[in-house]
Amino acid sequence: MECGSSHLPHLLLLFFSLLTLSVGKRSPDFRICAYNVQKFDKQKSSNYKVLHTLTRVVYRCDICLLQHVVDPDGSAIKKLLTSINRYEGFTYKSVSSKPLGRSPTDMQQYVFIYRTQTVNETGQYQYQSEPQVFTRDPFAVQFQSSRTKINSFVLIALHSEPPQAVTEMNQLHDVFLEVIKKWDNKNVMFLGDFHAGCAYMTRSDKKNIQLFSNTSFSWLIGDKVDTTVTDKTNCPYDRIVVHGKTFLKAITPFSAQVYNFGKQLKISKSDVTRISDHFPIEVTLRSRASLPQVMTLMSLLLSISVVTQSFVSL
Ligand SMILES: *[C@@H]1O[C@H](CO)[C@@H](O)[C@H](O)[C@H]1NC(C)=O
Ligand SMILES: *[C@@H]1O[C@H](CO)[C@@H](O)[C@H](O)[C@H]1NC(C)=O
């Protein structure tokens, strides 16, 4: 009797240390980001401070969509990739759309930068509205990642033109129909600077946007979120929208947010605005249960049985 009770504290200690281990070993969730980098061109990429900060921002993400990239010869993105790949551990690649726009003086690209260790790119598709509805037609890329629960999914990028924002957002439903037909994949996420707020999208405009009225689509960044940097505005311009229950279930609850890297990385407002007047937005996908998780669960069960046995033997 006395012998049994003196062992008990040790066994409980073992039990709790295994419990801590199982929490600590959880593999990180899969992060998807979108950032309007406000004319990221050769000149901007030559600014050391901008490049350094942007590197830190993109490196947090498994996939990062940059919008408003002005880089027809690819040199600015190449510079950014070289900077990111200097960090040890991961290798990033990029997929870019063609320069898109109505005016030769304002041609912009969508660029997806992704971590090759955690995700594969499995297809690209440039939507073309006919007649042209979008100023910059949405660009879709299909990804596959065995790290995520959902495995295969499509990301559709949009940087809308402010006065046409409502019309463009409504047209996204057509883009959706085309994309799901092309790849037979309904796991679709829309992301980017839609200008979905303030003067460009009022409360009454919402009924004219199919992605709002149709409950198959979930808006993960809410109407009260401020994705702008300046204190003068409070607008939810940048958004993340997913289609279907499958995708919604694959999202880490409450993970969609603005990433205020000024606050998080202690970077001054002037250095933040040196990159853009927007903050990045992000969401994380649940990861598939990994081997360490399964093993710690087994050792947990083992320790429970040890504790129980010590009670039985008393
Ligand atoms: C990427 O594709 C390769 C080849 O199909 C596969 O072996 C690998 O597991 C994939 N990576 C991820 C993270 O899914
Ligand atoms: C909502 O959109 C989905 C996907 O396009 C479609 O299958 C469904 O019929 C739509 N629902 C309504 C009420 O329009």
mmCIF file of C-alpha atoms and ligand atoms in Angstrom:
data_model
loop_
_atom_site.group_PDB
_atom_site.id
_atom_site.type_symbol
_atom_site.label_atom_id
_atom_site.label_comp_id
_atom_site.label_asym_id
_atom_site.label_seq_id
_atom_site.Cartn_x
_atom_site.Cartn_y
_atom_site.Cartn_z
ATOM 1 C CA MET A 1 0.000 0.000 0.000
ATOM 2 C CA GLU A 2 2.663 2.529 1.041
ATOM 3 C CA CYS A 3 4.903 1.506 -1.823
ATOM 4 C CA GLY A 4 2.108 2.085 -4.421
ATOM 5 C CA SER A 5 1.201 5.593 -3.267
ATOM 6 C CA SER A 6 4.860 6.743 -3.305
ATOM 7 C CA HIS A 7 5.103 5.818 -7.020
ATOM 8 C CA LEU A 8 1.969 7.659 -7.937
ATOM 9 C CA PRO A 9 3.412 11.245 -8.071
ATOM 10 C CA HIS A 10 6.134 10.040 -10.459
ATOM 11 C CA LEU A 11 3.631 8.411 -12.733
ATOM 12 C CA LEU A 12 1.475 11.509 -12.774
ATOM 13 C CA LEU A 13 4.543 13.559 -13.643
ATOM 14 C CA LEU A 14 5.238 11.224 -16.567
ATOM 15 C CA PHE A 15 1.640 11.497 -17.641
ATOM 16 C CA PHE A 16 1.689 15.309 -17.714
ATOM 17 C CA SER A 17 5.055 15.578 -19.426
ATOM 18 C CA LEU A 18 3.762 13.324 -22.211
ATOM 19 C CA LEU A 19 0.653 15.450 -22.434
ATOM 20 C CA THR A 20 2.807 18.572 -22.890
ATOM 21 C CA LEU A 21 4.883 16.779 -25.486
ATOM 22 C CA SER A 22 1.832 15.858 -27.532
ATOM 23 C CA VAL A 23 0.721 19.496 -27.619
ATOM 24 C CA GLY A 24 4.187 20.812 -28.422
ATOM 25 C CA LYS A 25 4.778 18.370 -31.285
ATOM 26 C CA ARG A 26 1.725 19.439 -33.276
ATOM 27 C CA SER A 27 2.837 20.229 -36.824
ATOM 28 C CA PRO A 28 2.176 23.832 -37.888
ATOM 29 C CA ASP A 29 -0.877 24.750 -39.889
ATOM 30 C CA PHE A 30 -0.622 25.675 -43.539
ATOM 31 C CA ARG A 31 -0.722 29.436 -44.100
ATOM 32 C CA ILE A 32 -2.124 31.184 -47.175
ATOM 33 C CA CYS A 33 -1.553 34.939 -47.509
ATOM 34 C CA ALA A 34 -2.548 37.734 -49.872
ATOM 35 C CA TYR A 35 -0.836 41.078 -50.079
ATOM 36 C CA ASN A 36 -1.403 44.079 -52.345
ATOM 37 C CA VAL A 37 2.195 45.267 -52.658
ATOM 38 C CA GLN A 38 1.295 48.528 -54.412
ATOM 39 C CA LYS A 39 3.452 48.607 -57.512
ATOM 40 C CA PHE A 40 6.198 46.185 -56.607
ATOM 41 C CA ASP A 41 8.658 46.803 -59.430
ATOM 42 C CA LYS A 42 12.372 46.751 -60.100
ATOM 43 C CA GLN A 43 12.900 50.011 -58.274
ATOM 44 C CA LYS A 44 10.990 48.919 -55.182
ATOM 45 C CA SER A 45 12.812 45.586 -55.088
ATOM 46 C CA SER A 46 16.112 47.483 -55.053
ATOM 47 C CA ASN A 47 15.211 49.105 -51.751
ATOM 48 C CA TYR A 48 17.003 47.019 -49.132
ATOM 49 C CA LYS A 49 14.513 47.765 -46.356
ATOM 50 C CA VAL A 50 11.507 46.896 -48.512
ATOM 51 C CA LEU A 51 13.092 43.661 -49.694
ATOM 52 C CA HIS A 52 14.099 42.636 -46.186
ATOM 53 C CA THR A 53 10.655 43.246 -44.693
ATOM 54 C CA LEU A 54 8.828 41.635 -47.609
ATOM 55 C CA THR A 55 11.086 38.593 -47.236
ATOM 56 C CA ARG A 56 10.047 38.220 -43.590
ATOM 57 C CA VAL A 57 6.367 38.621 -44.468
ATOM 58 C CA VAL A 58 6.375 36.089 -47.317
ATOM 59 C CA TYR A 59 8.523 33.555 -45.426
ATOM 60 C CA ARG A 60 5.714 33.032 -42.880
ATOM 61 C CA CYS A 61 3.418 31.760 -45.615
ATOM 62 C CA ASP A 62 3.216 28.450 -47.433
ATOM 63 C CA ILE A 63 1.574 30.326 -50.297
ATOM 64 C CA CYS A 64 1.569 34.100 -50.677
ATOM 65 C CA LEU A 65 -0.359 35.912 -53.394
ATOM 66 C CA LEU A 66 1.196 39.257 -54.299
ATOM 67 C CA GLN A 67 -0.967 41.693 -56.243
ATOM 68 C CA HIS A 68 -0.025 44.825 -58.150
ATOM 69 C CA VAL A 69 3.337 43.462 -59.233
ATOM 70 C CA VAL A 70 4.853 45.417 -62.125
ATOM 71 C CA ASP A 71 7.624 43.155 -63.276
ATOM 72 C CA PRO A 72 7.411 42.313 -67.000
ATOM 73 C CA ASP A 73 10.968 40.951 -67.155
ATOM 74 C CA GLY A 74 10.642 39.043 -63.858
ATOM 75 C CA SER A 75 13.694 40.634 -62.241
ATOM 76 C CA ALA A 76 11.945 42.081 -59.174
ATOM 77 C CA ILE A 77 10.343 38.749 -58.224
ATOM 78 C CA LYS A 78 13.629 36.963 -58.923
ATOM 79 C CA LYS A 79 15.322 39.300 -56.470
ATOM 80 C CA LEU A 80 12.648 38.638 -53.851
ATOM 81 C CA LEU A 81 12.919 34.859 -54.322
ATOM 82 C CA THR A 82 16.715 34.989 -53.987
ATOM 83 C CA SER A 83 16.310 36.922 -50.753
ATOM 84 C CA ILE A 84 13.701 34.488 -49.360
ATOM 85 C CA ASN A 85 15.689 31.422 -50.399
ATOM 86 C CA ARG A 86 18.728 32.709 -48.542
ATOM 87 C CA TYR A 87 16.898 31.691 -45.347
ATOM 88 C CA GLU A 88 17.711 28.129 -44.410
ATOM 89 C CA GLY A 89 15.090 25.408 -44.510
ATOM 90 C CA PHE A 90 12.685 26.162 -47.309
ATOM 91 C CA THR A 91 12.846 26.804 -51.038
ATOM 92 C CA TYR A 92 10.238 29.016 -52.651
ATOM 93 C CA LYS A 93 9.107 29.226 -56.263
ATOM 94 C CA SER A 94 6.707 31.556 -58.032
ATOM 95 C CA VAL A 95 3.914 31.479 -60.613
ATOM 96 C CA SER A 96 3.060 34.772 -62.327
ATOM 97 C CA SER A 97 0.230 35.886 -64.534
ATOM 98 C CA LYS A 98 0.909 37.960 -67.614
ATOM 99 C CA PRO A 99 0.781 41.751 -67.187
ATOM 100 C CA LEU A 100 -2.960 42.563 -67.072
ATOM 101 C CA GLY A 101 -4.834 45.839 -67.483
ATOM 102 C CA ARG A 102 -6.584 48.232 -69.824
ATOM 103 C CA SER A 103 -3.934 50.910 -69.962
ATOM 104 C CA PRO A 104 -0.322 50.363 -71.085
ATOM 105 C CA THR A 105 0.792 52.609 -68.222
ATOM 106 C CA ASP A 106 -0.919 50.439 -65.595
ATOM 107 C CA MET A 107 -0.251 46.774 -66.302
ATOM 108 C CA GLN A 108 -0.165 44.535 -63.223
ATOM 109 C CA GLN A 109 0.631 40.913 -62.494
ATOM 110 C CA TYR A 110 -0.640 38.433 -59.939
ATOM 111 C CA VAL A 111 2.216 36.419 -58.436
ATOM 112 C CA PHE A 112 1.889 33.341 -56.219
ATOM 113 C CA ILE A 113 4.993 32.527 -54.196
ATOM 114 C CA TYR A 114 4.945 29.045 -52.654
ATOM 115 C CA ARG A 115 7.072 26.802 -50.452
ATOM 116 C CA THR A 116 8.152 23.770 -52.467
ATOM 117 C CA GLN A 117 8.578 21.566 -49.380
ATOM 118 C CA THR A 118 4.915 21.825 -48.423
ATOM 119 C CA VAL A 119 2.967 22.408 -51.623
ATOM 120 C CA ASN A 120 3.006 21.600 -55.344
ATOM 121 C CA GLU A 121 1.551 23.689 -58.139
ATOM 122 C CA THR A 122 -0.593 21.516 -60.414
ATOM 123 C CA GLY A 123 -2.102 23.975 -62.919
ATOM 124 C CA GLN A 124 -2.615 27.570 -64.005
ATOM 125 C CA TYR A 125 -5.534 29.228 -65.702
ATOM 126 C CA GLN A 126 -5.977 32.782 -66.931
ATOM 127 C CA TYR A 127 -9.682 33.696 -66.987
ATOM 128 C CA GLN A 128 -10.725 35.975 -69.848
ATOM 129 C CA SER A 129 -13.944 37.938 -69.522
ATOM 130 C CA GLU A 130 -15.664 38.554 -72.860
ATOM 131 C CA PRO A 131 -16.620 41.417 -73.135
ATOM 132 C CA GLN A 132 -14.018 42.555 -70.643
ATOM 133 C CA VAL A 133 -15.638 42.941 -67.206
ATOM 134 C CA PHE A 134 -12.507 42.922 -65.103
ATOM 135 C CA THR A 135 -9.742 45.474 -65.397
ATOM 136 C CA ARG A 136 -7.376 42.664 -64.422
ATOM 137 C CA ASP A 137 -8.918 39.289 -65.193
ATOM 138 C CA PRO A 138 -8.668 36.825 -62.286
ATOM 139 C CA PHE A 139 -5.778 34.369 -62.351
ATOM 140 C CA ALA A 140 -6.319 30.850 -60.993
ATOM 141 C CA VAL A 141 -3.700 28.376 -59.782
ATOM 142 C CA GLN A 142 -4.365 24.842 -58.567
ATOM 143 C CA PHE A 143 -2.240 23.548 -55.690
ATOM 144 C CA GLN A 144 -1.794 20.173 -54.056
ATOM 145 C CA SER A 145 -0.451 19.679 -50.558
ATOM 146 C CA SER A 146 -0.428 16.408 -48.656
ATOM 147 C CA ARG A 147 0.280 18.519 -45.553
ATOM 148 C CA THR A 148 -3.275 19.862 -45.603
ATOM 149 C CA LYS A 149 -6.525 18.027 -44.914
ATOM 150 C CA ILE A 150 -8.056 19.296 -48.124
ATOM 151 C CA ASN A 151 -5.123 18.125 -50.311
ATOM 152 C CA SER A 152 -6.043 19.779 -53.637
ATOM 153 C CA PHE A 153 -7.470 23.283 -53.984
ATOM 154 C CA VAL A 154 -7.683 26.239 -56.354
ATOM 155 C CA LEU A 155 -6.759 29.817 -55.482
ATOM 156 C CA ILE A 156 -8.271 32.608 -57.583
ATOM 157 C CA ALA A 157 -6.628 36.031 -57.425
ATOM 158 C CA LEU A 158 -8.453 39.304 -57.932
ATOM 159 C CA HIS A 159 -7.306 42.907 -57.607
ATOM 160 C CA SER A 160 -10.423 44.837 -58.588
ATOM 161 C CA GLU A 161 -10.678 48.319 -60.026
ATOM 162 C CA PRO A 162 -12.339 50.455 -57.295
ATOM 163 C CA PRO A 163 -15.306 51.997 -59.228
ATOM 164 C CA GLN A 164 -16.190 48.580 -60.766
ATOM 165 C CA ALA A 165 -15.615 46.560 -57.603
ATOM 166 C CA VAL A 166 -19.229 45.363 -57.204
ATOM 167 C CA THR A 167 -19.558 44.300 -60.861
ATOM 168 C CA GLU A 168 -16.231 42.498 -60.716
ATOM 169 C CA MET A 169 -17.039 40.678 -57.469
ATOM 170 C CA ASN A 170 -20.376 39.570 -58.910
ATOM 171 C CA GLN A 171 -18.620 38.208 -61.989
ATOM 172 C CA LEU A 172 -16.456 35.995 -59.757
ATOM 173 C CA HIS A 173 -19.297 33.480 -59.783
ATOM 174 C CA ASP A 174 -18.759 32.980 -63.535
ATOM 175 C CA VAL A 175 -15.064 32.546 -62.917
ATOM 176 C CA PHE A 176 -15.936 29.936 -60.312
ATOM 177 C CA LEU A 177 -18.118 27.973 -62.775
ATOM 178 C CA GLU A 178 -15.378 27.963 -65.392
ATOM 179 C CA VAL A 179 -12.643 26.966 -62.999
ATOM 180 C CA ILE A 180 -14.529 24.050 -61.410
ATOM 181 C CA LYS A 181 -15.316 22.733 -64.886
ATOM 182 C CA LYS A 182 -11.699 22.981 -65.980
ATOM 183 C CA TRP A 183 -10.201 21.043 -63.082
ATOM 184 C CA ASP A 184 -13.236 19.215 -61.680
ATOM 185 C CA ASN A 185 -12.249 20.692 -58.318
ATOM 186 C CA LYS A 186 -14.771 22.599 -56.205
ATOM 187 C CA ASN A 187 -12.315 23.450 -53.420
ATOM 188 C CA VAL A 188 -12.003 27.065 -54.467
ATOM 189 C CA MET A 189 -10.702 30.087 -52.569
ATOM 190 C CA PHE A 190 -10.904 33.676 -53.845
ATOM 191 C CA LEU A 191 -8.441 36.126 -52.398
ATOM 192 C CA GLY A 192 -7.072 39.600 -52.911
ATOM 193 C CA ASP A 193 -7.851 43.274 -52.808
ATOM 194 C CA PHE A 194 -11.489 43.298 -53.966
ATOM 195 C CA HIS A 195 -12.098 46.859 -52.682
ATOM 196 C CA ALA A 196 -14.956 45.201 -50.818
ATOM 197 C CA GLY A 197 -15.867 48.054 -48.527
ATOM 198 C CA CYS A 198 -16.227 51.741 -47.736
ATOM 199 C CA ALA A 199 -17.316 53.750 -50.783
ATOM 200 C CA TYR A 200 -16.737 50.917 -53.272
ATOM 201 C CA MET A 201 -19.068 48.371 -51.714
ATOM 202 C CA THR A 202 -21.886 49.533 -49.444
ATOM 203 C CA ARG A 203 -24.207 47.330 -47.439
ATOM 204 C CA SER A 204 -26.919 47.571 -50.119
ATOM 205 C CA ASP A 205 -24.452 46.569 -52.866
ATOM 206 C CA LYS A 206 -24.090 43.146 -51.300
ATOM 207 C CA LYS A 207 -27.359 41.818 -52.715
ATOM 208 C CA ASN A 208 -25.890 42.359 -56.190
ATOM 209 C CA ILE A 209 -22.951 40.071 -55.475
ATOM 210 C CA GLN A 210 -23.668 36.354 -55.947
ATOM 211 C CA LEU A 211 -20.801 35.322 -53.712
ATOM 212 C CA PHE A 212 -22.563 37.166 -50.878
ATOM 213 C CA SER A 213 -26.164 36.101 -51.530
ATOM 214 C CA ASN A 214 -25.276 32.454 -52.155
ATOM 215 C CA THR A 215 -24.580 30.675 -48.862
ATOM 216 C CA SER A 216 -22.243 28.179 -50.547
ATOM 217 C CA PHE A 217 -19.589 30.870 -50.245
ATOM 218 C CA SER A 218 -18.075 31.948 -46.927
ATOM 219 C CA TRP A 219 -16.400 35.319 -46.450
ATOM 220 C CA LEU A 220 -13.652 34.699 -43.922
ATOM 221 C CA ILE A 221 -12.489 38.301 -43.538
ATOM 222 C CA GLY A 222 -15.469 40.201 -42.122
ATOM 223 C CA ASP A 223 -16.953 43.593 -42.984
ATOM 224 C CA LYS A 224 -15.548 45.255 -39.861
ATOM 225 C CA VAL A 225 -11.927 44.333 -40.494
ATOM 226 C CA ASP A 226 -9.527 47.107 -41.516
ATOM 227 C CA THR A 227 -6.981 45.961 -44.084
ATOM 228 C CA THR A 228 -5.532 49.422 -44.685
ATOM 229 C CA VAL A 229 -2.445 50.797 -42.982
ATOM 230 C CA THR A 230 -3.416 54.424 -42.437
ATOM 231 C CA ASP A 231 -5.457 55.487 -39.403
ATOM 232 C CA LYS A 232 -7.544 57.688 -41.689
ATOM 233 C CA THR A 233 -9.372 54.758 -43.271
ATOM 234 C CA ASN A 234 -11.096 51.718 -41.805
ATOM 235 C CA CYS A 235 -11.978 49.514 -44.785
ATOM 236 C CA PRO A 236 -12.177 45.753 -45.389
ATOM 237 C CA TYR A 237 -10.804 45.975 -48.942
ATOM 238 C CA ASP A 238 -8.864 42.705 -48.881
ATOM 239 C CA ARG A 239 -10.841 39.504 -48.571
ATOM 240 C CA ILE A 240 -10.692 35.730 -48.496
ATOM 241 C CA VAL A 241 -13.762 33.772 -49.669
ATOM 242 C CA VAL A 242 -14.062 29.986 -49.805
ATOM 243 C CA HIS A 243 -16.534 27.760 -51.594
ATOM 244 C CA GLY A 244 -18.234 24.812 -49.968
ATOM 245 C CA LYS A 245 -18.380 22.960 -46.655
ATOM 246 C CA THR A 246 -15.325 20.846 -47.440
ATOM 247 C CA PHE A 247 -13.099 23.877 -47.697
ATOM 248 C CA LEU A 248 -14.691 25.560 -44.694
ATOM 249 C CA LYS A 249 -14.028 22.477 -42.556
ATOM 250 C CA ALA A 250 -10.401 22.450 -43.694
ATOM 251 C CA ILE A 251 -9.844 25.981 -42.340
ATOM 252 C CA THR A 252 -8.454 26.525 -38.846
ATOM 253 C CA PRO A 253 -11.355 28.247 -37.022
ATOM 254 C CA PHE A 254 -10.896 32.017 -36.554
ATOM 255 C CA SER A 255 -7.531 31.990 -38.322
ATOM 256 C CA ALA A 256 -8.456 34.486 -41.061
ATOM 257 C CA GLN A 257 -7.005 37.847 -40.133
ATOM 258 C CA VAL A 258 -4.991 40.872 -41.058
ATOM 259 C CA TYR A 259 -1.293 40.437 -40.423
ATOM 260 C CA ASN A 260 -0.185 43.711 -38.890
ATOM 261 C CA PHE A 261 3.539 43.163 -39.309
ATOM 262 C CA GLY A 262 4.221 46.705 -38.125
ATOM 263 C CA LYS A 263 3.076 45.627 -34.689
ATOM 264 C CA GLN A 264 4.293 42.019 -34.844
ATOM 265 C CA LEU A 265 7.772 42.726 -36.182
ATOM 266 C CA LYS A 266 8.086 46.170 -34.578
ATOM 267 C CA ILE A 267 8.465 48.002 -37.865
ATOM 268 C CA SER A 268 7.714 51.719 -38.043
ATOM 269 C CA LYS A 269 4.624 52.913 -39.888
ATOM 270 C CA SER A 270 6.776 54.752 -42.431
ATOM 271 C CA ASP A 271 8.617 51.510 -43.229
ATOM 272 C CA VAL A 272 5.313 49.643 -43.463
ATOM 273 C CA THR A 273 3.924 52.194 -45.935
ATOM 274 C CA ARG A 274 7.172 52.072 -47.873
ATOM 275 C CA ILE A 275 5.887 48.705 -49.104
ATOM 276 C CA SER A 276 2.140 49.329 -49.318
ATOM 277 C CA ASP A 277 -0.924 51.130 -47.983
ATOM 278 C CA HIS A 278 -2.465 47.675 -47.350
ATOM 279 C CA PHE A 279 -1.607 45.033 -44.776
ATOM 280 C CA PRO A 280 -1.383 41.371 -45.817
ATOM 281 C CA ILE A 281 -4.320 39.117 -44.956
ATOM 282 C CA GLU A 282 -3.988 35.423 -44.156
ATOM 283 C CA VAL A 283 -5.766 32.210 -43.237
ATOM 284 C CA THR A 284 -4.497 28.817 -42.134
ATOM 285 C CA LEU A 285 -5.579 25.363 -43.251
ATOM 286 C CA ARG A 286 -5.648 22.487 -40.800
ATOM 287 C CA SER A 287 -2.781 20.119 -41.212
ATOM 288 C CA ARG A 288 -3.188 16.418 -41.608
ATOM 289 C CA ALA A 289 -2.399 14.514 -38.369
ATOM 290 C CA SER A 290 1.296 13.782 -38.617
ATOM 291 C CA LEU A 291 3.249 10.755 -37.410
ATOM 292 C CA PRO A 292 4.658 12.466 -34.267
ATOM 293 C CA GLN A 293 1.092 13.311 -33.236
ATOM 294 C CA VAL A 294 -0.003 9.701 -33.599
ATOM 295 C CA MET A 295 3.039 8.478 -31.678
ATOM 296 C CA THR A 296 2.548 10.877 -28.782
ATOM 297 C CA LEU A 297 -1.084 9.869 -28.621
ATOM 298 C CA MET A 298 0.027 6.231 -28.307
ATOM 299 C CA SER A 299 2.505 7.029 -25.543
ATOM 300 C CA LEU A 300 -0.205 9.007 -23.816
ATOM 301 C CA LEU A 301 -2.496 5.982 -23.829
ATOM 302 C CA LEU A 302 0.391 3.871 -22.579
ATOM 303 C CA SER A 303 1.042 6.195 -19.653
ATOM 304 C CA ILE A 304 -2.648 6.207 -18.774
ATOM 305 C CA SER A 305 -2.619 2.413 -18.673
ATOM 306 C CA VAL A 306 0.502 2.483 -16.477
ATOM 307 C CA VAL A 307 -1.176 4.847 -14.019
ATOM 308 C CA THR A 308 -4.360 2.770 -14.032
ATOM 309 C CA GLN A 309 -2.398 -0.441 -13.450
ATOM 310 C CA SER A 310 -0.628 1.097 -10.458
ATOM 311 C CA PHE A 311 -4.051 1.823 -8.972
ATOM 312 C CA VAL A 312 -5.233 -1.703 -9.651
ATOM 313 C CA SER A 313 -2.142 -3.202 -8.043
ATOM 314 C CA LEU A 314 -2.702 -1.234 -4.824
HETATM 315 C C1 LIG B 1 4.481 17.039 -54.479
HETATM 316 O O1 LIG B 1 4.411 16.102 -55.549
HETATM 317 C C2 LIG B 1 5.296 14.996 -55.416
HETATM 318 C C3 LIG B 1 5.219 14.184 -56.696
HETATM 319 O O2 LIG B 1 3.877 13.836 -56.967
HETATM 320 C C4 LIG B 1 4.939 14.198 -54.175
HETATM 321 O O3 LIG B 1 5.840 13.130 -54.015
HETATM 322 C C5 LIG B 1 5.015 15.110 -52.955
HETATM 323 O O4 LIG B 1 4.582 14.422 -51.813
HETATM 324 C C6 LIG B 1 4.148 16.342 -53.153
HETATM 325 N N1 LIG B 1 4.373 17.255 -52.036
HETATM 326 C C7 LIG B 1 3.406 17.628 -51.204
HETATM 327 C C8 LIG B 1 3.823 18.546 -50.104
HETATM 328 O O5 LIG B 1 2.251 17.280 -51.299
HETATM 329 C C1 LIG B 2 -24.951 28.704 -55.142
HETATM 330 O O1 LIG B 2 -23.819 28.400 -55.896
HETATM 331 C C2 LIG B 2 -23.602 27.017 -56.092
HETATM 332 C C3 LIG B 2 -22.310 26.855 -56.809
HETATM 333 O O2 LIG B 2 -22.308 27.532 -58.020
HETATM 334 C C4 LIG B 2 -24.776 26.428 -56.860
HETATM 335 O O3 LIG B 2 -24.598 25.035 -57.017
HETATM 336 C C5 LIG B 2 -26.061 26.724 -56.136
HETATM 337 O O4 LIG B 2 -27.156 26.295 -56.936
HETATM 338 C C6 LIG B 2 -26.202 28.192 -55.838
HETATM 339 N N1 LIG B 2 -27.364 28.416 -54.991
HETATM 340 C C7 LIG B 2 -28.268 29.342 -55.286
HETATM 341 C C8 LIG B 2 -29.364 29.465 -54.285
HETATM 342 O O5 LIG B 2 -28.194 30.064 -56.256
#
